[in-house]
């Protein structure tokens, strides 16, 4: 096995398995084969054919058993991963479980996952029930499960297969992926992420998972399953990786790549999981959290960090007036928690400088009084060296000239001054 400083050898499991459950009151109305046949024309190839073939092979089993034979599925964890009250009620009322299990070698396509999910969704649809993804501890309605399977071009949304939960400790946020082991790859983790990057870093982790999964499966294309796959120590993540992972490749233009160093973090407990840790490149100055903030600023660069203008009555002035007119409403919605859950409110404000104000962006973390905004800087300022990416800032509302709502794909609301810059109708610059 070749080991170099540029690559990290990651062990490959001999085989992979998938398990899905379908809770039901009573026994199945039709066989699994009949249920899958009913999906003809609705489920893209090769998944439909793959499901039929695996049903006829020893690689898949479909059994119906009394629910009392199984340990209770933890309702608190199911709820944490999105289960509704109705789904939990159906599980509580179930007398039997249909257990769909499949096994396959590591590589692409992940036949065990695709076929098992397709069969479970077909069975669930036939009895108006749900699919329980045992690996992810997630409820899926049959339509959602079927939509997550590859389309005619073989494309999937990685977010349908890989989750990114996080928790908080004294050093910041701890992010992990939950789903890469479906494909044989170790889960990713990042520790010490600043609190204000909750949504942004989750998207970065998803994009990194997409890029590394592609490298992983490229290393499994041979006839024999290797003992190790060599993954690059420096993983490159782009905005395109993130957009593709979310199923929206057309919603994100090219961005500068971000480098993340891959480290193997083996578990000391035999019952625990090992991780691949994502860290800043070696030699990066300053705390890790600052690098993560800079990486997010690079990957979500739909807004520019500093903008100067000097003319009144032009497009930029109109943009500022529009933004300020809607500022009170933006605060009311922020305080009421009415912005989308996977979004972040940012404001642009002016810093005094010798050549006029420099305008920078900050993520809003608190807005308790109308006159003052508490947040974290989204960029490094040129005129004030104390304003760096990720540093806390207090912004006077009177200094705000624009605001925007961001999600993983960029600006989804606001950003009027940036729209002027992107339109080709810029104001007269002061530098």
mmCIF file with all atom_site columns, N, CA, C and O in Angstrom, residues 303-308 346-352 357-363 376-384 387-389 391 393 395 399-403 417 431:
data_model
loop_
_atom_site.group_PDB
_atom_site.id
_atom_site.type_symbol
_atom_site.label_atom_id
_atom_site.label_alt_id
_atom_site.label_comp_id
_atom_site.label_asym_id
_atom_site.label_entity_id
_atom_site.label_seq_id
_atom_site.pdbx_PDB_ins_code
_atom_site.Cartn_x
_atom_site.Cartn_y
_atom_site.Cartn_z
_atom_site.occupancy
_atom_site.B_iso_or_equiv
_atom_site.pdbx_formal_charge
_atom_site.auth_seq_id
_atom_site.auth_comp_id
_atom_site.auth_asym_id
_atom_site.auth_atom_id
_atom_site.pdbx_PDB_model_num
ATOM 1   N N  . UNK A 1 303 ? -22.685 37.968 -1.712 1.00 0.00 ? 303 UNK A N  1
ATOM 2   C CA . UNK A 1 303 ? -22.630 39.358 -1.288 1.00 0.00 ? 303 UNK A CA 1
ATOM 3   C C  . UNK A 1 303 ? -21.175 39.735 -1.123 1.00 0.00 ? 303 UNK A C  1
ATOM 4   O O  . UNK A 1 303 ? -20.363 38.940 -0.668 1.00 0.00 ? 303 UNK A O  1
ATOM 5   N N  . UNK A 1 304 ? -20.821 40.916 -1.515 1.00 0.00 ? 304 UNK A N  1
ATOM 6   C CA . UNK A 1 304 ? -19.439 41.362 -1.435 1.00 0.00 ? 304 UNK A CA 1
ATOM 7   C C  . UNK A 1 304 ? -19.162 41.982 -0.077 1.00 0.00 ? 304 UNK A C  1
ATOM 8   O O  . UNK A 1 304 ? -20.027 42.603 0.544  1.00 0.00 ? 304 UNK A O  1
ATOM 9   N N  . UNK A 1 305 ? -17.950 41.839 0.448  1.00 0.00 ? 305 UNK A N  1
ATOM 10  C CA . UNK A 1 305 ? -17.668 42.305 1.810  1.00 0.00 ? 305 UNK A CA 1
ATOM 11  C C  . UNK A 1 305 ? -17.630 43.810 1.970  1.00 0.00 ? 305 UNK A C  1
ATOM 12  O O  . UNK A 1 305 ? -18.018 44.331 2.983  1.00 0.00 ? 305 UNK A O  1
ATOM 13  N N  . UNK A 1 306 ? -17.110 44.559 1.000  1.00 0.00 ? 306 UNK A N  1
ATOM 14  C CA . UNK A 1 306 ? -17.047 46.005 1.210  1.00 0.00 ? 306 UNK A CA 1
ATOM 15  C C  . UNK A 1 306 ? -17.393 46.741 -0.075 1.00 0.00 ? 306 UNK A C  1
ATOM 16  O O  . UNK A 1 306 ? -16.900 46.436 -1.140 1.00 0.00 ? 306 UNK A O  1
ATOM 17  N N  . UNK A 1 307 ? -18.288 47.680 0.045  1.00 0.00 ? 307 UNK A N  1
ATOM 18  C CA . UNK A 1 307 ? -18.780 48.446 -1.096 1.00 0.00 ? 307 UNK A CA 1
ATOM 19  C C  . UNK A 1 307 ? -18.774 49.919 -0.720 1.00 0.00 ? 307 UNK A C  1
ATOM 20  O O  . UNK A 1 307 ? -19.228 50.284 0.353  1.00 0.00 ? 307 UNK A O  1
ATOM 21  N N  . UNK A 1 308 ? -18.251 50.769 -1.604 1.00 0.00 ? 308 UNK A N  1
ATOM 22  C CA . UNK A 1 308 ? -18.255 52.210 -1.339 1.00 0.00 ? 308 UNK A CA 1
ATOM 23  C C  . UNK A 1 308 ? -19.001 52.907 -2.468 1.00 0.00 ? 308 UNK A C  1
ATOM 24  O O  . UNK A 1 308 ? -18.902 52.500 -3.618 1.00 0.00 ? 308 UNK A O  1
ATOM 25  N N  . UNK A 1 346 ? -28.339 38.892 7.413  1.00 0.00 ? 346 UNK A N  1
ATOM 26  C CA . UNK A 1 346 ? -27.105 39.674 7.445  1.00 0.00 ? 346 UNK A CA 1
ATOM 27  C C  . UNK A 1 346 ? -27.439 41.125 7.138  1.00 0.00 ? 346 UNK A C  1
ATOM 28  O O  . UNK A 1 346 ? -28.433 41.419 6.456  1.00 0.00 ? 346 UNK A O  1
ATOM 29  N N  . UNK A 1 347 ? -26.617 42.039 7.656  1.00 0.00 ? 347 UNK A N  1
ATOM 30  C CA . UNK A 1 347 ? -26.812 43.463 7.393  1.00 0.00 ? 347 UNK A CA 1
ATOM 31  C C  . UNK A 1 347 ? -25.503 44.055 6.892  1.00 0.00 ? 347 UNK A C  1
ATOM 32  O O  . UNK A 1 347 ? -24.414 43.599 7.246  1.00 0.00 ? 347 UNK A O  1
ATOM 33  N N  . UNK A 1 348 ? -25.632 45.077 6.047  1.00 0.00 ? 348 UNK A N  1
ATOM 34  C CA . UNK A 1 348 ? -24.467 45.827 5.584  1.00 0.00 ? 348 UNK A CA 1
ATOM 35  C C  . UNK A 1 348 ? -24.483 47.190 6.264  1.00 0.00 ? 348 UNK A C  1
ATOM 36  O O  . UNK A 1 348 ? -25.522 47.865 6.306  1.00 0.00 ? 348 UNK A O  1
ATOM 37  N N  . UNK A 1 349 ? -23.333 47.593 6.799  1.00 0.00 ? 349 UNK A N  1
ATOM 38  C CA . UNK A 1 349 ? -23.274 48.852 7.533  1.00 0.00 ? 349 UNK A CA 1
ATOM 39  C C  . UNK A 1 349 ? -21.956 49.553 7.210  1.00 0.00 ? 349 UNK A C  1
ATOM 40  O O  . UNK A 1 349 ? -21.018 48.947 6.679  1.00 0.00 ? 349 UNK A O  1
ATOM 41  N N  . UNK A 1 350 ? -21.874 50.841 7.552  1.00 0.00 ? 350 UNK A N  1
ATOM 42  C CA . UNK A 1 350 ? -20.718 51.643 7.198  1.00 0.00 ? 350 UNK A CA 1
ATOM 43  C C  . UNK A 1 350 ? -19.717 51.791 8.321  1.00 0.00 ? 350 UNK A C  1
ATOM 44  O O  . UNK A 1 350 ? -20.086 51.992 9.472  1.00 0.00 ? 350 UNK A O  1
ATOM 45  N N  . UNK A 1 351 ? -18.437 51.670 7.971  1.00 0.00 ? 351 UNK A N  1
ATOM 46  C CA . UNK A 1 351 ? -17.340 51.969 8.886  1.00 0.00 ? 351 UNK A CA 1
ATOM 47  C C  . UNK A 1 351 ? -16.640 53.232 8.390  1.00 0.00 ? 351 UNK A C  1
ATOM 48  O O  . UNK A 1 351 ? -16.377 53.358 7.188  1.00 0.00 ? 351 UNK A O  1
ATOM 49  N N  . UNK A 1 352 ? -16.337 54.185 9.266  1.00 0.00 ? 352 UNK A N  1
ATOM 50  C CA . UNK A 1 352 ? -15.694 55.424 8.813  1.00 0.00 ? 352 UNK A CA 1
ATOM 51  C C  . UNK A 1 352 ? -14.273 55.159 8.314  1.00 0.00 ? 352 UNK A C  1
ATOM 52  O O  . UNK A 1 352 ? -13.546 54.327 8.840  1.00 0.00 ? 352 UNK A O  1
ATOM 53  N N  . UNK A 1 357 ? -16.836 56.142 3.842  1.00 0.00 ? 357 UNK A N  1
ATOM 54  C CA . UNK A 1 357 ? -17.203 54.921 4.573  1.00 0.00 ? 357 UNK A CA 1
ATOM 55  C C  . UNK A 1 357 ? -16.877 53.653 3.785  1.00 0.00 ? 357 UNK A C  1
ATOM 56  O O  . UNK A 1 357 ? -16.955 53.626 2.557  1.00 0.00 ? 357 UNK A O  1
ATOM 57  N N  . UNK A 1 358 ? -16.514 52.629 4.535  1.00 0.00 ? 358 UNK A N  1
ATOM 58  C CA . UNK A 1 358 ? -16.360 51.279 3.975  1.00 0.00 ? 358 UNK A CA 1
ATOM 59  C C  . UNK A 1 358 ? -17.541 50.458 4.457  1.00 0.00 ? 358 UNK A C  1
ATOM 60  O O  . UNK A 1 358 ? -17.857 50.438 5.649  1.00 0.00 ? 358 UNK A O  1
ATOM 61  N N  . UNK A 1 359 ? -18.200 49.749 3.536  1.00 0.00 ? 359 UNK A N  1
ATOM 62  C CA . UNK A 1 359 ? -19.407 49.015 3.878  1.00 0.00 ? 359 UNK A CA 1
ATOM 63  C C  . UNK A 1 359 ? -19.095 47.524 3.953  1.00 0.00 ? 359 UNK A C  1
ATOM 64  O O  . UNK A 1 359 ? -18.578 46.935 3.009  1.00 0.00 ? 359 UNK A O  1
ATOM 65  N N  . UNK A 1 360 ? -19.409 46.942 5.099  1.00 0.00 ? 360 UNK A N  1
ATOM 66  C CA . UNK A 1 360 ? -19.118 45.534 5.345  1.00 0.00 ? 360 UNK A CA 1
ATOM 67  C C  . UNK A 1 360 ? -20.400 44.829 5.809  1.00 0.00 ? 360 UNK A C  1
ATOM 68  O O  . UNK A 1 360 ? -21.356 45.474 6.252  1.00 0.00 ? 360 UNK A O  1
ATOM 69  N N  . UNK A 1 361 ? -20.380 43.510 5.723  1.00 0.00 ? 361 UNK A N  1
ATOM 70  C CA . UNK A 1 361 ? -21.537 42.704 6.103  1.00 0.00 ? 361 UNK A CA 1
ATOM 71  C C  . UNK A 1 361 ? -21.298 42.043 7.455  1.00 0.00 ? 361 UNK A C  1
ATOM 72  O O  . UNK A 1 361 ? -20.165 41.720 7.815  1.00 0.00 ? 361 UNK A O  1
ATOM 73  N N  . UNK A 1 362 ? -22.384 41.820 8.190  1.00 0.00 ? 362 UNK A N  1
ATOM 74  C CA . UNK A 1 362 ? -22.322 41.112 9.469  1.00 0.00 ? 362 UNK A CA 1
ATOM 75  C C  . UNK A 1 362 ? -23.543 40.215 9.598  1.00 0.00 ? 362 UNK A C  1
ATOM 76  O O  . UNK A 1 362 ? -24.651 40.589 9.196  1.00 0.00 ? 362 UNK A O  1
ATOM 77  N N  . UNK A 1 363 ? -23.321 39.014 10.159 1.00 0.00 ? 363 UNK A N  1
ATOM 78  C CA . UNK A 1 363 ? -24.441 38.129 10.458 1.00 0.00 ? 363 UNK A CA 1
ATOM 79  C C  . UNK A 1 363 ? -25.108 38.549 11.758 1.00 0.00 ? 363 UNK A C  1
ATOM 80  O O  . UNK A 1 363 ? -24.445 38.823 12.758 1.00 0.00 ? 363 UNK A O  1
ATOM 81  N N  . UNK A 1 376 ? -21.879 39.141 14.127 1.00 0.00 ? 376 UNK A N  1
ATOM 82  C CA . UNK A 1 376 ? -20.486 38.751 13.890 1.00 0.00 ? 376 UNK A CA 1
ATOM 83  C C  . UNK A 1 376 ? -20.115 39.191 12.482 1.00 0.00 ? 376 UNK A C  1
ATOM 84  O O  . UNK A 1 376 ? -20.925 39.115 11.552 1.00 0.00 ? 376 UNK A O  1
ATOM 85  N N  . UNK A 1 377 ? -18.893 39.657 12.336 1.00 0.00 ? 377 UNK A N  1
ATOM 86  C CA . UNK A 1 377 ? -18.466 40.163 11.032 1.00 0.00 ? 377 UNK A CA 1
ATOM 87  C C  . UNK A 1 377 ? -18.382 39.040 10.014 1.00 0.00 ? 377 UNK A C  1
ATOM 88  O O  . UNK A 1 377 ? -17.870 37.953 10.301 1.00 0.00 ? 377 UNK A O  1
ATOM 89  N N  . UNK A 1 378 ? -18.876 39.296 8.816  1.00 0.00 ? 378 UNK A N  1
ATOM 90  C CA . UNK A 1 378 ? -18.801 38.327 7.717  1.00 0.00 ? 378 UNK A CA 1
ATOM 91  C C  . UNK A 1 378 ? -17.621 38.608 6.799  1.00 0.00 ? 378 UNK A C  1
ATOM 92  O O  . UNK A 1 378 ? -17.456 37.932 5.780  1.00 0.00 ? 378 UNK A O  1
ATOM 93  N N  . UNK A 1 379 ? -16.797 39.605 7.133  1.00 0.00 ? 379 UNK A N  1
ATOM 94  C CA . UNK A 1 379 ? -15.663 39.950 6.276  1.00 0.00 ? 379 UNK A CA 1
ATOM 95  C C  . UNK A 1 379 ? -14.607 40.681 7.078  1.00 0.00 ? 379 UNK A C  1
ATOM 96  O O  . UNK A 1 379 ? -14.852 41.139 8.199  1.00 0.00 ? 379 UNK A O  1
ATOM 97  N N  . UNK A 1 380 ? -13.410 40.766 6.515  1.00 0.00 ? 380 UNK A N  1
ATOM 98  C CA . UNK A 1 380 ? -12.339 41.575 7.092  1.00 0.00 ? 380 UNK A CA 1
ATOM 99  C C  . UNK A 1 380 ? -12.454 43.002 6.564  1.00 0.00 ? 380 UNK A C  1
ATOM 100 O O  . UNK A 1 380 ? -12.594 43.208 5.354  1.00 0.00 ? 380 UNK A O  1
ATOM 101 N N  . UNK A 1 381 ? -12.420 43.972 7.467  1.00 0.00 ? 381 UNK A N  1
ATOM 102 C CA . UNK A 1 381 ? -12.477 45.375 7.052  1.00 0.00 ? 381 UNK A CA 1
ATOM 103 C C  . UNK A 1 381 ? -11.076 45.901 6.780  1.00 0.00 ? 381 UNK A C  1
ATOM 104 O O  . UNK A 1 381 ? -10.108 45.512 7.446  1.00 0.00 ? 381 UNK A O  1
ATOM 105 N N  . UNK A 1 382 ? -10.958 46.785 5.802  1.00 0.00 ? 382 UNK A N  1
ATOM 106 C CA . UNK A 1 382 ? -9.673  47.420 5.509  1.00 0.00 ? 382 UNK A CA 1
ATOM 107 C C  . UNK A 1 382 ? -9.407  48.619 6.416  1.00 0.00 ? 382 UNK A C  1
ATOM 108 O O  . UNK A 1 382 ? -8.265  48.892 6.792  1.00 0.00 ? 382 UNK A O  1
ATOM 109 N N  . UNK A 1 383 ? -10.472 49.333 6.782  1.00 0.00 ? 383 UNK A N  1
ATOM 110 C CA . UNK A 1 383 ? -10.304 50.572 7.533  1.00 0.00 ? 383 UNK A CA 1
ATOM 111 C C  . UNK A 1 383 ? -10.214 50.357 9.042  1.00 0.00 ? 383 UNK A C  1
ATOM 112 O O  . UNK A 1 383 ? -9.737  51.223 9.764  1.00 0.00 ? 383 UNK A O  1
ATOM 113 N N  . UNK A 1 384 ? -10.703 49.221 9.526  1.00 0.00 ? 384 UNK A N  1
ATOM 114 C CA . UNK A 1 384 ? -10.692 48.933 10.958 1.00 0.00 ? 384 UNK A CA 1
ATOM 115 C C  . UNK A 1 384 ? -10.161 47.520 11.150 1.00 0.00 ? 384 UNK A C  1
ATOM 116 O O  . UNK A 1 384 ? -10.868 46.536 10.912 1.00 0.00 ? 384 UNK A O  1
ATOM 117 N N  . UNK A 1 387 ? -12.049 44.642 13.005 1.00 0.00 ? 387 UNK A N  1
ATOM 118 C CA . UNK A 1 387 ? -13.205 43.982 12.395 1.00 0.00 ? 387 UNK A CA 1
ATOM 119 C C  . UNK A 1 387 ? -12.691 42.907 11.449 1.00 0.00 ? 387 UNK A C  1
ATOM 120 O O  . UNK A 1 387 ? -12.268 43.189 10.334 1.00 0.00 ? 387 UNK A O  1
ATOM 121 N N  . UNK A 1 388 ? -12.687 41.669 11.936 1.00 0.00 ? 388 UNK A N  1
ATOM 122 C CA . UNK A 1 388 ? -12.219 40.522 11.168 1.00 0.00 ? 388 UNK A CA 1
ATOM 123 C C  . UNK A 1 388 ? -13.341 39.509 11.037 1.00 0.00 ? 388 UNK A C  1
ATOM 124 O O  . UNK A 1 388 ? -14.323 39.534 11.805 1.00 0.00 ? 388 UNK A O  1
ATOM 125 N N  . UNK A 1 389 ? -13.222 38.624 10.070 1.00 0.00 ? 389 UNK A N  1
ATOM 126 C CA . UNK A 1 389 ? -14.228 37.580 9.887  1.00 0.00 ? 389 UNK A CA 1
ATOM 127 C C  . UNK A 1 389 ? -14.418 36.804 11.183 1.00 0.00 ? 389 UNK A C  1
ATOM 128 O O  . UNK A 1 389 ? -13.467 36.326 11.784 1.00 0.00 ? 389 UNK A O  1
ATOM 129 N N  . UNK A 1 391 ? -15.438 37.960 14.109 1.00 0.00 ? 391 UNK A N  1
ATOM 130 C CA . UNK A 1 391 ? -15.348 38.718 15.357 1.00 0.00 ? 391 UNK A CA 1
ATOM 131 C C  . UNK A 1 391 ? -16.708 39.334 15.698 1.00 0.00 ? 391 UNK A C  1
ATOM 132 O O  . UNK A 1 391 ? -17.464 39.737 14.814 1.00 0.00 ? 391 UNK A O  1
ATOM 133 N N  . UNK A 1 393 ? -19.473 42.039 16.603 1.00 0.00 ? 393 UNK A N  1
ATOM 134 C CA . UNK A 1 393 ? -19.632 43.455 16.287 1.00 0.00 ? 393 UNK A CA 1
ATOM 135 C C  . UNK A 1 393 ? -20.976 43.928 16.821 1.00 0.00 ? 393 UNK A C  1
ATOM 136 O O  . UNK A 1 393 ? -21.916 43.151 16.965 1.00 0.00 ? 393 UNK A O  1
ATOM 137 N N  . UNK A 1 395 ? -23.686 46.919 15.835 1.00 0.00 ? 395 UNK A N  1
ATOM 138 C CA . UNK A 1 395 ? -23.989 47.802 14.711 1.00 0.00 ? 395 UNK A CA 1
ATOM 139 C C  . UNK A 1 395 ? -25.141 48.719 15.096 1.00 0.00 ? 395 UNK A C  1
ATOM 140 O O  . UNK A 1 395 ? -26.187 48.251 15.578 1.00 0.00 ? 395 UNK A O  1
ATOM 141 N N  . UNK A 1 399 ? -26.712 53.008 10.914 1.00 0.00 ? 399 UNK A N  1
ATOM 142 C CA . UNK A 1 399 ? -25.595 52.841 9.984  1.00 0.00 ? 399 UNK A CA 1
ATOM 143 C C  . UNK A 1 399 ? -25.870 51.788 8.912  1.00 0.00 ? 399 UNK A C  1
ATOM 144 O O  . UNK A 1 399 ? -25.054 51.597 8.005  1.00 0.00 ? 399 UNK A O  1
ATOM 145 N N  . UNK A 1 400 ? -26.985 51.063 9.026  1.00 0.00 ? 400 UNK A N  1
ATOM 146 C CA . UNK A 1 400 ? -27.284 49.972 8.090  1.00 0.00 ? 400 UNK A CA 1
ATOM 147 C C  . UNK A 1 400 ? -27.772 50.540 6.757  1.00 0.00 ? 400 UNK A C  1
ATOM 148 O O  . UNK A 1 400 ? -28.644 51.412 6.718  1.00 0.00 ? 400 UNK A O  1
ATOM 149 N N  . UNK A 1 401 ? -27.196 50.036 5.671  1.00 0.00 ? 401 UNK A N  1
ATOM 150 C CA . UNK A 1 401 ? -27.600 50.479 4.329  1.00 0.00 ? 401 UNK A CA 1
ATOM 151 C C  . UNK A 1 401 ? -28.235 49.359 3.522  1.00 0.00 ? 401 UNK A C  1
ATOM 152 O O  . UNK A 1 401 ? -28.771 49.601 2.431  1.00 0.00 ? 401 UNK A O  1
ATOM 153 N N  . UNK A 1 402 ? -28.190 48.123 4.004  1.00 0.00 ? 402 UNK A N  1
ATOM 154 C CA . UNK A 1 402 ? -28.771 47.003 3.269  1.00 0.00 ? 402 UNK A CA 1
ATOM 155 C C  . UNK A 1 402 ? -28.908 45.818 4.210  1.00 0.00 ? 402 UNK A C  1
ATOM 156 O O  . UNK A 1 402 ? -28.277 45.771 5.274  1.00 0.00 ? 402 UNK A O  1
ATOM 157 N N  . UNK A 1 403 ? -29.754 44.890 3.847  1.00 0.00 ? 403 UNK A N  1
ATOM 158 C CA . UNK A 1 403 ? -29.863 43.629 4.570  1.00 0.00 ? 403 UNK A CA 1
ATOM 159 C C  . UNK A 1 403 ? -30.232 42.540 3.571  1.00 0.00 ? 403 UNK A C  1
ATOM 160 O O  . UNK A 1 403 ? -30.715 42.809 2.479  1.00 0.00 ? 403 UNK A O  1
ATOM 161 N N  . UNK A 1 417 ? -28.371 46.431 -2.654 1.00 0.00 ? 417 UNK A N  1
ATOM 162 C CA . UNK A 1 417 ? -27.135 47.072 -3.127 1.00 0.00 ? 417 UNK A CA 1
ATOM 163 C C  . UNK A 1 417 ? -26.285 46.099 -3.936 1.00 0.00 ? 417 UNK A C  1
ATOM 164 O O  . UNK A 1 417 ? -25.647 46.476 -4.909 1.00 0.00 ? 417 UNK A O  1
ATOM 165 N N  . UNK A 1 431 ? -13.145 54.703 -4.793 1.00 0.00 ? 431 UNK A N  1
ATOM 166 C CA . UNK A 1 431 ? -11.764 54.243 -4.881 1.00 0.00 ? 431 UNK A CA 1
ATOM 167 C C  . UNK A 1 431 ? -11.623 53.321 -6.063 1.00 0.00 ? 431 UNK A C  1
ATOM 168 O O  . UNK A 1 431 ? -12.598 52.831 -6.613 1.00 0.00 ? 431 UNK A O  1
#
